[in-house]
Coordinates of C-alpha atoms in Angstrom, one line a residue:
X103 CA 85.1 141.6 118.6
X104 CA 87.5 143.7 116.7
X105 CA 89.8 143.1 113.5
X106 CA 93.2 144.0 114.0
X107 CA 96.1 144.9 111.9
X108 CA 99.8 145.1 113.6
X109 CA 102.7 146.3 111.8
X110 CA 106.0 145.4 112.6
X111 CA 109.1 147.3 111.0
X112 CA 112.6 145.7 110.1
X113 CA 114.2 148.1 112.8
X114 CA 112.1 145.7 115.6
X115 CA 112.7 142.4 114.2
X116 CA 116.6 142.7 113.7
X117 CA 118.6 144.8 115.5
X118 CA 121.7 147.1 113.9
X119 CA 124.4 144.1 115.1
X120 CA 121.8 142.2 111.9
X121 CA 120.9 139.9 115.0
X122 CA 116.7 139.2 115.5
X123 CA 114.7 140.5 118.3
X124 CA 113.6 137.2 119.7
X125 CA 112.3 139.2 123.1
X126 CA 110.3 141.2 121.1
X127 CA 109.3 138.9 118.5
X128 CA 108.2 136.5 121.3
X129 CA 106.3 139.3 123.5
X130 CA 104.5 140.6 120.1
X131 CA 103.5 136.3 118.9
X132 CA 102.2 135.8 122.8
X133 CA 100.0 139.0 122.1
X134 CA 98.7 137.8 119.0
X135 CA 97.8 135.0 120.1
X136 CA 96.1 136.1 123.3
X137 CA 93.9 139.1 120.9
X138 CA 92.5 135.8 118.7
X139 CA 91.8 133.7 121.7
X140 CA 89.4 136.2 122.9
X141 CA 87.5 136.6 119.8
X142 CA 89.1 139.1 117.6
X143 CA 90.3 138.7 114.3
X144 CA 94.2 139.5 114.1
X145 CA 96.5 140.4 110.7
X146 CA 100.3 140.3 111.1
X147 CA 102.4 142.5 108.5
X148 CA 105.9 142.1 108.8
X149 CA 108.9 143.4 107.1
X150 CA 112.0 142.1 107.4
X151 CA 113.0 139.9 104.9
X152 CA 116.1 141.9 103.2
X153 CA 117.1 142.7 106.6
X154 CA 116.8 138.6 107.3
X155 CA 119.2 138.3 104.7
X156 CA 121.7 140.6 105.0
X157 CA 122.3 138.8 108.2
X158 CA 123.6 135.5 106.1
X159 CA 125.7 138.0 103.9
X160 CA 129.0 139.2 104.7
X161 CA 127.4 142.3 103.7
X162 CA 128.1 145.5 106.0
X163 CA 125.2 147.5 104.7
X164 CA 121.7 147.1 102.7
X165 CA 122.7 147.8 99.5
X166 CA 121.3 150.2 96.9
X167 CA 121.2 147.9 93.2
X168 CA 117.3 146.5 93.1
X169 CA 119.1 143.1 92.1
X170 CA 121.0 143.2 95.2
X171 CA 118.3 143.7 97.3
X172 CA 116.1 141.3 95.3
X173 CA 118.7 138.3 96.0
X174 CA 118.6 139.0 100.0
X175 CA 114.9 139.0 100.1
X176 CA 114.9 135.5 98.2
X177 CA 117.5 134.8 100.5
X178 CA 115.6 135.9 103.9
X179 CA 112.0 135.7 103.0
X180 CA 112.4 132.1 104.1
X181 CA 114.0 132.3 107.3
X182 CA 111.3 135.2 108.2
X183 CA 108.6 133.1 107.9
X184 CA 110.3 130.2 109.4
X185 CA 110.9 132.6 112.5
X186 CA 107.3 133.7 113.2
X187 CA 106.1 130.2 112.2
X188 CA 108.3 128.2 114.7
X189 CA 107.4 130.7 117.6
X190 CA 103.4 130.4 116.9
X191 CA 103.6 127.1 116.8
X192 CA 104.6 127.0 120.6
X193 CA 101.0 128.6 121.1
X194 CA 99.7 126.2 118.3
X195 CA 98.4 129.1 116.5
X196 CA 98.2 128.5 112.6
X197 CA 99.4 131.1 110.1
X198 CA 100.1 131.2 106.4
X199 CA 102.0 133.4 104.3
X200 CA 100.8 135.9 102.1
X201 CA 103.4 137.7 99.9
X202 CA 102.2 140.9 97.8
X203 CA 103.1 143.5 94.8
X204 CA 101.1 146.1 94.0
X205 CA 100.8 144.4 90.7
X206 CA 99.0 141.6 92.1
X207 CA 96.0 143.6 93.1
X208 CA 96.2 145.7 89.8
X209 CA 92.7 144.3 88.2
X210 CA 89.8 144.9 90.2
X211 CA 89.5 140.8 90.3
X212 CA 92.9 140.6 91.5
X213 CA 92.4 142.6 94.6
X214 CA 89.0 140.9 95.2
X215 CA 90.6 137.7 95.6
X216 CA 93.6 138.9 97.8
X217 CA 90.8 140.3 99.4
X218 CA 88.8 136.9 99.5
X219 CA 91.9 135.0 100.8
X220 CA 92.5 137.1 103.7
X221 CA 88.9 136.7 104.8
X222 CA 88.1 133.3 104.4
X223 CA 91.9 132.8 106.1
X224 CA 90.4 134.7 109.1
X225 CA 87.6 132.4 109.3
X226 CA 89.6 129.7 109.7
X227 CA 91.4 131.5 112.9
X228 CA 94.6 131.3 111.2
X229 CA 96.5 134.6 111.5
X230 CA 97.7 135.6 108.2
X231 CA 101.3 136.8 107.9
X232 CA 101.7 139.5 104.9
X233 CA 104.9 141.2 103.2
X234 CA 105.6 142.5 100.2
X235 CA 107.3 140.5 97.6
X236 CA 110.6 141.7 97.3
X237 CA 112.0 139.1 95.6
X238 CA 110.2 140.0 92.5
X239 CA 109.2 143.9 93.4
X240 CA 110.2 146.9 91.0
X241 CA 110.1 150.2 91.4
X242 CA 107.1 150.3 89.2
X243 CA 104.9 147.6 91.1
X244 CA 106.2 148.1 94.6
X245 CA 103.9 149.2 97.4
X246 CA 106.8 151.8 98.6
X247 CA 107.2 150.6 102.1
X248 CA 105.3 148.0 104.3
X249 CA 103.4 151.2 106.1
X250 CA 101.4 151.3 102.8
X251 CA 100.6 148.0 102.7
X252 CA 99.6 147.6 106.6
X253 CA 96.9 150.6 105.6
X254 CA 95.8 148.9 101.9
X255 CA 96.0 145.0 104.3
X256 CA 93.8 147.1 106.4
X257 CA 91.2 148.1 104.5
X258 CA 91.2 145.1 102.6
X259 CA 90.0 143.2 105.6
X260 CA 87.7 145.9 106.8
X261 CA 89.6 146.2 110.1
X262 CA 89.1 148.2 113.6
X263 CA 92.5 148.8 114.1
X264 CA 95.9 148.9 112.5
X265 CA 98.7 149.2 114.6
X266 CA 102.2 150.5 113.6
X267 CA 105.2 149.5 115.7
X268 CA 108.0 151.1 115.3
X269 CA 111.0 152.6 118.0
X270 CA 109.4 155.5 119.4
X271 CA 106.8 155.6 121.3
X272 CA 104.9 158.4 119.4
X273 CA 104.7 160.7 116.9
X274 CA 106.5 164.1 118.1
X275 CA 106.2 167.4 115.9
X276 CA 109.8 167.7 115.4
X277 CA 112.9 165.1 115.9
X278 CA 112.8 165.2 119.7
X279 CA 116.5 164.1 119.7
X280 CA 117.7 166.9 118.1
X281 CA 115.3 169.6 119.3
X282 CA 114.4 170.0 122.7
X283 CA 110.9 171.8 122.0
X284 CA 109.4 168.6 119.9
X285 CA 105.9 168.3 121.3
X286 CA 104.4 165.0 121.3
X287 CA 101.6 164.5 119.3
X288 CA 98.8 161.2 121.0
X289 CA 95.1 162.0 119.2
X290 CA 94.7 163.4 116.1
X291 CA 91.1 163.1 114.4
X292 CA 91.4 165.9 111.6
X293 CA 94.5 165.0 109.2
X294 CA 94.5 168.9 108.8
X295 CA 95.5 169.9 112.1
X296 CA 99.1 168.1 111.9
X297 CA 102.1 170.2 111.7
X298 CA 104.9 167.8 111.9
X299 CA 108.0 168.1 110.7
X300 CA 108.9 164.2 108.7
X301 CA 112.6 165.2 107.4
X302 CA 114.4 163.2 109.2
X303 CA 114.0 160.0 107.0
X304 CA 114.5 156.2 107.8
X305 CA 115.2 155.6 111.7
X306 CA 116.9 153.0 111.6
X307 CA 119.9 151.2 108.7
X308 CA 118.0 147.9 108.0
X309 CA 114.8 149.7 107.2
X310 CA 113.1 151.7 104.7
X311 CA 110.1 153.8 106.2
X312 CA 110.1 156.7 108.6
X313 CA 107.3 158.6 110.5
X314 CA 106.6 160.3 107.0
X315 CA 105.1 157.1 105.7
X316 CA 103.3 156.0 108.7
X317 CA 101.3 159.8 108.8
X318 CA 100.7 158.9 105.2
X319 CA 99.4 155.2 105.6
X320 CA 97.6 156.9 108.9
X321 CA 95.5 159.4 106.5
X322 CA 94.8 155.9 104.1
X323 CA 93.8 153.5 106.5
X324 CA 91.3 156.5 108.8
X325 CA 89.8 157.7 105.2
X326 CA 88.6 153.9 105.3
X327 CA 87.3 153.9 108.8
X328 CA 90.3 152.8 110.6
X329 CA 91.7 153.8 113.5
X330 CA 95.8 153.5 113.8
X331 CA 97.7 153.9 116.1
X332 CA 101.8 154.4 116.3
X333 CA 103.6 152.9 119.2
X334 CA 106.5 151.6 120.2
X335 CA 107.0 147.4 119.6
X336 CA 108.8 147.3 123.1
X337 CA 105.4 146.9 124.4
X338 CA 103.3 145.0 122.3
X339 CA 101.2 143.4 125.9
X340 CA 100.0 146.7 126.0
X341 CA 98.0 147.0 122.7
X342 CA 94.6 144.9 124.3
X343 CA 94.9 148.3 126.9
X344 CA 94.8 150.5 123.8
X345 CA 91.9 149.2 122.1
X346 CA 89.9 149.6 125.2
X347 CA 91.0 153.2 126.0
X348 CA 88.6 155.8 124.8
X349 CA 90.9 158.9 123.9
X350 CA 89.7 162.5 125.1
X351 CA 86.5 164.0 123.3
X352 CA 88.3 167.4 123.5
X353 CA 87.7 169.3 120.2
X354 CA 90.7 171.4 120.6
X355 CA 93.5 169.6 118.9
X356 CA 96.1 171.2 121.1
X357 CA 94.3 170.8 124.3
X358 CA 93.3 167.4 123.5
X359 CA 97.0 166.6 123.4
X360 CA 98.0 167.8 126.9
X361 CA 94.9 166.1 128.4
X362 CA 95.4 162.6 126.7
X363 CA 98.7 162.7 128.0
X364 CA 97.6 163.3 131.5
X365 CA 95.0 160.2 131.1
X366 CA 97.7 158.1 129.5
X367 CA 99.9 158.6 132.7
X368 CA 97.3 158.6 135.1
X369 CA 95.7 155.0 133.2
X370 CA 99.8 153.6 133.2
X371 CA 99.4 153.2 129.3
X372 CA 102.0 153.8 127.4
X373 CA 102.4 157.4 125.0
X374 CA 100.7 156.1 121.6
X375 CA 100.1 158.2 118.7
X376 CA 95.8 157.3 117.9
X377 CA 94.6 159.4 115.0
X378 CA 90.5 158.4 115.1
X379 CA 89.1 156.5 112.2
X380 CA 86.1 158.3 109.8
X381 CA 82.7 157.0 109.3
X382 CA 83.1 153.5 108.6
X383 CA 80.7 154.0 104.9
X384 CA 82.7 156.8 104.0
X385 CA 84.3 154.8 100.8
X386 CA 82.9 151.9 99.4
X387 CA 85.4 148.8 97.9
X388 CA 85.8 149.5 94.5
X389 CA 86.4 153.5 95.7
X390 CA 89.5 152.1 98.3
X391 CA 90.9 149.9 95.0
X392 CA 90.8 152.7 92.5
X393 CA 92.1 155.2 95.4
X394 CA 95.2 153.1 97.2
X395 CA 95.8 149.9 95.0
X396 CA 96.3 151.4 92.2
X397 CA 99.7 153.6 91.3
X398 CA 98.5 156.8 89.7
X399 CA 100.4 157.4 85.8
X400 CA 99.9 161.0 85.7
X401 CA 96.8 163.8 85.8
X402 CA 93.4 165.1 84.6
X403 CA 92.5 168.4 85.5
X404 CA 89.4 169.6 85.4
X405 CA 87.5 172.5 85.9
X406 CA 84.8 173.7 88.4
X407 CA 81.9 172.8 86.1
X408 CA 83.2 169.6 85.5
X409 CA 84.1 168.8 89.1
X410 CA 80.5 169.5 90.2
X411 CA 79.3 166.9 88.3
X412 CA 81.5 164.2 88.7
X413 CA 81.2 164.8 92.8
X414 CA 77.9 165.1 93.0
X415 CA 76.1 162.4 95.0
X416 CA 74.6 161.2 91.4
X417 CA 77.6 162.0 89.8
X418 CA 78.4 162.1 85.5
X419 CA 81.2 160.4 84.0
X420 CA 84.2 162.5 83.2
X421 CA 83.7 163.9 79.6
X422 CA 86.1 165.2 77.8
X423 CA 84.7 169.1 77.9
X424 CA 85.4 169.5 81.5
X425 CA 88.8 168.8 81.0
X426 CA 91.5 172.2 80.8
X427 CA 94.7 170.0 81.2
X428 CA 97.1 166.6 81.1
X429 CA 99.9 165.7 83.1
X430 CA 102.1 162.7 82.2
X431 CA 102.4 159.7 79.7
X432 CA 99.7 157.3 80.3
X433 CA 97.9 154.2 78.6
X434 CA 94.2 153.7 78.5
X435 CA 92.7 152.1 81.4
X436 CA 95.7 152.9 83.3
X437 CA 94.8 154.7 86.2
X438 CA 95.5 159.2 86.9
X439 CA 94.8 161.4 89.5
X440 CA 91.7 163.6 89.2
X441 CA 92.7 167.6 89.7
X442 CA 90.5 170.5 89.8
X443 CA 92.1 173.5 88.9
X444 CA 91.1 177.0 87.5
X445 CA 92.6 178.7 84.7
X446 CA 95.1 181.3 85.1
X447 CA 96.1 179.7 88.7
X448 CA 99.2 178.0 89.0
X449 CA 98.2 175.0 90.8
X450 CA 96.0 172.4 91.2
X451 CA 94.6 169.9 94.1
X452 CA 93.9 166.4 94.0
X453 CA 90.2 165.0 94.8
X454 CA 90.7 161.9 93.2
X455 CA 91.1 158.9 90.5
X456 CA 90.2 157.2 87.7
X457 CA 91.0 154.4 84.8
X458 CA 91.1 156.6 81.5
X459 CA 88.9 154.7 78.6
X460 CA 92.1 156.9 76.3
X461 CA 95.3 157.4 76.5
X462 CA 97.1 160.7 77.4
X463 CA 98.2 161.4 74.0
X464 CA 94.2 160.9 73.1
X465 CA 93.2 163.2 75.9
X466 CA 95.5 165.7 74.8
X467 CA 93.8 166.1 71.4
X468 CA 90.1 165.9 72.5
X469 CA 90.1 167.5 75.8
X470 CA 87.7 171.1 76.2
X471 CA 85.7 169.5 73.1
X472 CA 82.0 167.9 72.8
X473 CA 82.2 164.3 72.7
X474 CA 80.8 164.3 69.7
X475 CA 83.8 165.3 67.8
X476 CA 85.9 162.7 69.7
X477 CA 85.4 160.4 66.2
X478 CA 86.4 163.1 64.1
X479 CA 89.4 164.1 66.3
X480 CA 90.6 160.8 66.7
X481 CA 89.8 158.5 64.3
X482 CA 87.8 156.4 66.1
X483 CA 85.1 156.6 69.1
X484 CA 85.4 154.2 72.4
X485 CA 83.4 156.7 75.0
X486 CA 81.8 159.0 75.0
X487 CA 83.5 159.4 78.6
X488 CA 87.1 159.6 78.9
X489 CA 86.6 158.2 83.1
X490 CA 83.5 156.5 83.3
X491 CA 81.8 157.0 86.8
X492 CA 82.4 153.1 87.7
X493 CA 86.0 153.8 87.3
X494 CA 86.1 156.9 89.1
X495 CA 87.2 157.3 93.6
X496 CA 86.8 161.0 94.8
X497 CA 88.0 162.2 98.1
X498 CA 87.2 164.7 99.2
X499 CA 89.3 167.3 102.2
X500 CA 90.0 170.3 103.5
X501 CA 92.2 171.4 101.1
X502 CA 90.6 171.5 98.4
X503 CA 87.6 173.1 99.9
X504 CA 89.6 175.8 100.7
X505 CA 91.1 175.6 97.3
X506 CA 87.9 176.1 95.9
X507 CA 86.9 178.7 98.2
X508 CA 89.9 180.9 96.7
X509 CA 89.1 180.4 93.4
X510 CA 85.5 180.9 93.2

């Protein structure tokens, strides 16, 4: 049996008249609870709460001061949960709320427990019910949007599956509404091979994702082994048909395309946008903590040498002689992005991140030196490693190995 992960947006919960979906809400709680009967394990995140309470506001429109929005998640959280609890209890399915900032899973203990509770919450056959904590959320701790935290919920539970309703029923490479030419877009298993244009923003007034952010908590969730999927929350009966559909094997991304929409049509399942999970082993735990729960404070880039060796299947801490460069204000152990770059090009590309043992006004001073000067530079010695390995996540991609292929 499979672990699942469904997504529903505040566009498919309450409608632009601020009244809720009940159809859909009830068609989406009846498929829940038909998934866990048979066997699999099933994770509910749901927006919806500022959108809950805007609707006991005489409010015309979300509004833009945190505080604001703040006081109508306090004021909606309740009723949300009061909603999916009341129509699971007609199955007498159990749930239990879980609320979330990213500053709860901020120590590696922190996310280990979230982690912990979701799992022993499964066990149980409850189906856990997860949003982010807007009541208390800041700019600085927030997750960004509940696509993010579907993907980091995902991975935290080691899921199969994350699904992300939303109102279309895929992912096209162009707003198909305002150009005629927008192709749709149904299996995508190389991140690299999707041209999409994302401008378009928010789709609908009561929420506050797009497409952009689901192709973005795609790539986190199939970097952990997951396979998502983007589909329309009009037909939520349908998701047991989309599990058990293998999607074409073609190797041609654009080929594949027309020919899953041929089987798609011929199978009467509706268009779905699947991009294909990686190798479940490809990142360990600590690896997903350090690379999605954590918001990066700035940047340490490094140079080939340097990245060799802290890539390397044995890999070296990060000391401070590979490092050519610092980006941004940052205290020690908070966590940075890992750049390689080459000197005398003008960019950089990402491959990973770490908790800094120094701060960046530290790292500024000692960086392209020995480590055995760090003392004498600063005053003081903590490390001899400025990222220790144990604090370090690499990914690795396509860009960057064509990066380095134009550099070296």
């Amino acid at each position: 049996m499979s672990t699942i992960v469904v997504k529903l947006g505040s566009s498919s919960i309450v409608s632009e008249s601020r009244e809720p979906r009940i159809a859909n809400i009830s068609l989406l709680v009846s498929t829940l609870v038909n998934l866990r009967r048979q066997g699999h394990r099933v994770v509910l995140v749901s927006s919806g709460a500022i959108a809950m309470g805007l609707n006991e506001t005489s409010l015309e429109r979300k509004p833009k001061k945190l505080a604001a929005k703040q006081a109508l998640a306090a004021l909606g959280q309740g009723k949300l949960i009061s909603l999916w609890d009341n129509l699971f209890k007609y199955y007498n399915q159990k749930t239990a709320q879980i609320l979330l900032t990213r500053n709860d899973i901020s120590e590696y203990s922190h996310f280990r427990n979230a982690e912990n509770t979701l799992q022993e919450l499964l066990s149980m056959d409850v189906i856990p019910i997860v949003n982010e904590n807007d009541t208390i959320s800041t700019q600085e701790i927030k997750f960004g949007d509940n696509d993010q935290l579907s993907a980091i919920t995902a991975g935290m539970v080691n899921a199969d599956y994350l699904f992300l309703l939303t109102d279309v029923d895929c992912l096209y490479t162009d707003n198909p509404k305002t150009n005629p030419d927008a192709r749709k877009v149904l299996v995508v298993r190389d991140m690299n091979d999707l041209h999409v244009n994302t401008k378009s923003g928010a789709g609908s007034a009561v929420g506050t994702g797009g497409m952009e952010t689901k192709i973005l908590a795609a790539d986190l969730a199939t970097n952990a082994g997951i396979t998502t999927i983007i589909c329309h929350s009009n037909h939520p009966e349908q998701i047991e048909k989309m599990i058990n559909h293998e999607p074409t094997n073609e190797p041609d991304y654009e080929r594949a395309n027309i020919e899953e929409e041929s089987r798609l049509k011929e199978m009467e399942i509706p268009l779905h946008t699947r991009f294909i999970g990686h190798s479940k082993s490809h990142i360990k735990d600590r690896e997903f903590w350090l690379l999605h729960g954590l918001k990066p404070k700035g940047s340490l880039i490094v140079d080939y040498g340097c990245f060799q060796a802290i890539t390397r299947v044995n890999r070296a801490g990060l000391l401070p002689v590979g490092i050519i460069g610092v980006e941004g204000h940052f205290n020690q152990l908070e966590c940075v992005e890992l750049r390689l770059g080459f000197k005398g090009v003008g960019r950089s590309v990402c491959f990973g991140r770490g908790r800094c043992n120094y701060n960046s006004s530290e790292i500024e001073k000692i960086k392209g030196v020995q480590s055995s000067r760090v003392g004498e530079l600063l005053g003081y010695w903590d490390s001899e490693y400025v990222v220790h390995r144990d604090n370090m996540a690499v990914k690795l991609d396509n860009e960057l190995e064509e990066f380095i292929k134009e550099n070296t």
